[in-house]
């Protein structure tokens, strides 16, 4: 009997040890499987994140490439030497000036033929500008840029600017400039990217639709010049188009009290009156004033300047333009 009890105790101990070993083994296998699962999950998350990062970088690269191409235009559009239009003035001959070179006040306009805000400016201020130019009181330097091409894609800004420069060569800039804004397509419509449209609009300006003008438009004669004007616009760090400066000061700087057409006219006329008064006073002070330097003679000369050249055709005086901002 005693040996039987001893055997049973040993057997029970062995059974308990085996069960404990089995439990430990199961726990260890479970722990090992959990660690493996964590490793797999970590690897999967790493792959997902890596793929996402690569995707984002790839998308950024594509967007950057599209933006760069849209902003700069194709190489063929801007290839060739920089050919300034006839009578271009200002720094690097990047401005087309209208009005009379000796005018007391100077307006500097940065604009894009595809820009809706530029059309709004031209619609509201055009008649006042033309009137002041015709009176010899104001000269305007136009800097034409390609901002919308860069923002929306297309080549309408560039080709319309080149066509306007071609019109300047023909002495028809002001009239064609106004026609382009009057017929401006929707901002998203790159209609001005087609030379045929630009040539069609030229028929609305007497004497502009000539073989020379057509050749200039189709060859993109002034494309590089337009590109240089856009570079100057970026270098000037202007806020957008239109940027309009009167004697170097932004007329829209004070949004609460902008320089309206009526205020622009009053300011330019006041500047002209002050200039005439100062000139007359200087002549009187010398004691050698001739008739042409007297106040009455100055008024007569101003009247002659106002009436001697109707309209607002392009000036080819070649005077210095305003600074680039």
Coordinates of N, CA, C and O in Angstrom, one line a residue, residues 97-101 103 133-134 138-140 312-317:
X97 N 4.1 104.7 -73.4 CA 3.6 105.9 -72.9 C 2.6 106.6 -73.8 O 2.8 106.6 -75.0
X98 N 1.5 107.0 -73.2 CA 0.5 107.8 -73.9 C 0.4 109.2 -73.3 O 0.8 109.4 -72.1
X99 N -0.2 110.1 -74.0 CA -0.2 111.5 -73.5 C 1.0 112.2 -74.0 O 1.8 111.8 -74.9
X100 N 1.3 113.4 -73.4 CA 2.4 114.2 -73.8 C 3.5 114.1 -72.8 O 3.3 114.2 -71.6
X101 N 4.7 114.0 -73.3 CA 5.9 113.8 -72.5 C 6.1 114.9 -71.5 O 6.7 114.7 -70.4
X103 N 3.9 116.5 -69.8 CA 2.8 116.6 -68.9 C 3.3 116.7 -67.4 O 4.3 116.0 -67.1
X133 N -5.1 113.5 -70.8 CA -4.0 113.4 -71.7 C -4.2 114.3 -72.9 O -3.2 115.0 -73.3
X134 N -5.4 114.4 -73.4 CA -5.7 115.3 -74.5 C -5.4 116.8 -74.1 O -5.0 117.6 -75.0
X138 N -1.6 115.1 -68.4 CA -1.2 113.8 -67.9 C -0.6 112.9 -68.9 O -1.0 112.9 -70.1
X139 N 0.4 112.2 -68.5 CA 1.0 111.1 -69.4 C 0.9 109.8 -68.6 O 1.0 109.8 -67.4
X140 N 0.7 108.7 -69.3 CA 0.5 107.4 -68.7 C 1.5 106.4 -69.3 O 1.6 106.3 -70.5
X312 N -6.4 110.8 -77.8 CA -5.4 110.4 -76.8 C -4.5 109.4 -77.5 O -4.2 108.3 -77.0
X313 N -4.0 109.8 -78.6 CA -3.1 108.9 -79.3 C -1.8 108.7 -78.6 O -1.4 109.4 -77.7
X314 N -1.0 107.7 -79.0 CA 0.2 107.4 -78.4 C 1.3 108.4 -78.5 O 1.5 109.0 -79.6
X315 N 1.9 108.8 -77.4 CA 3.0 109.8 -77.5 C 4.3 109.0 -77.7 O 4.6 108.0 -77.2
X316 N 5.2 109.6 -78.5 CA 6.5 109.0 -78.8 C 7.6 110.0 -78.3 O 8.6 110.0 -78.9
X317 N 7.2 110.7 -77.3 CA 8.2 111.7 -76.8 C 9.4 111.0 -76.2 O 10.5 111.6 -76.1

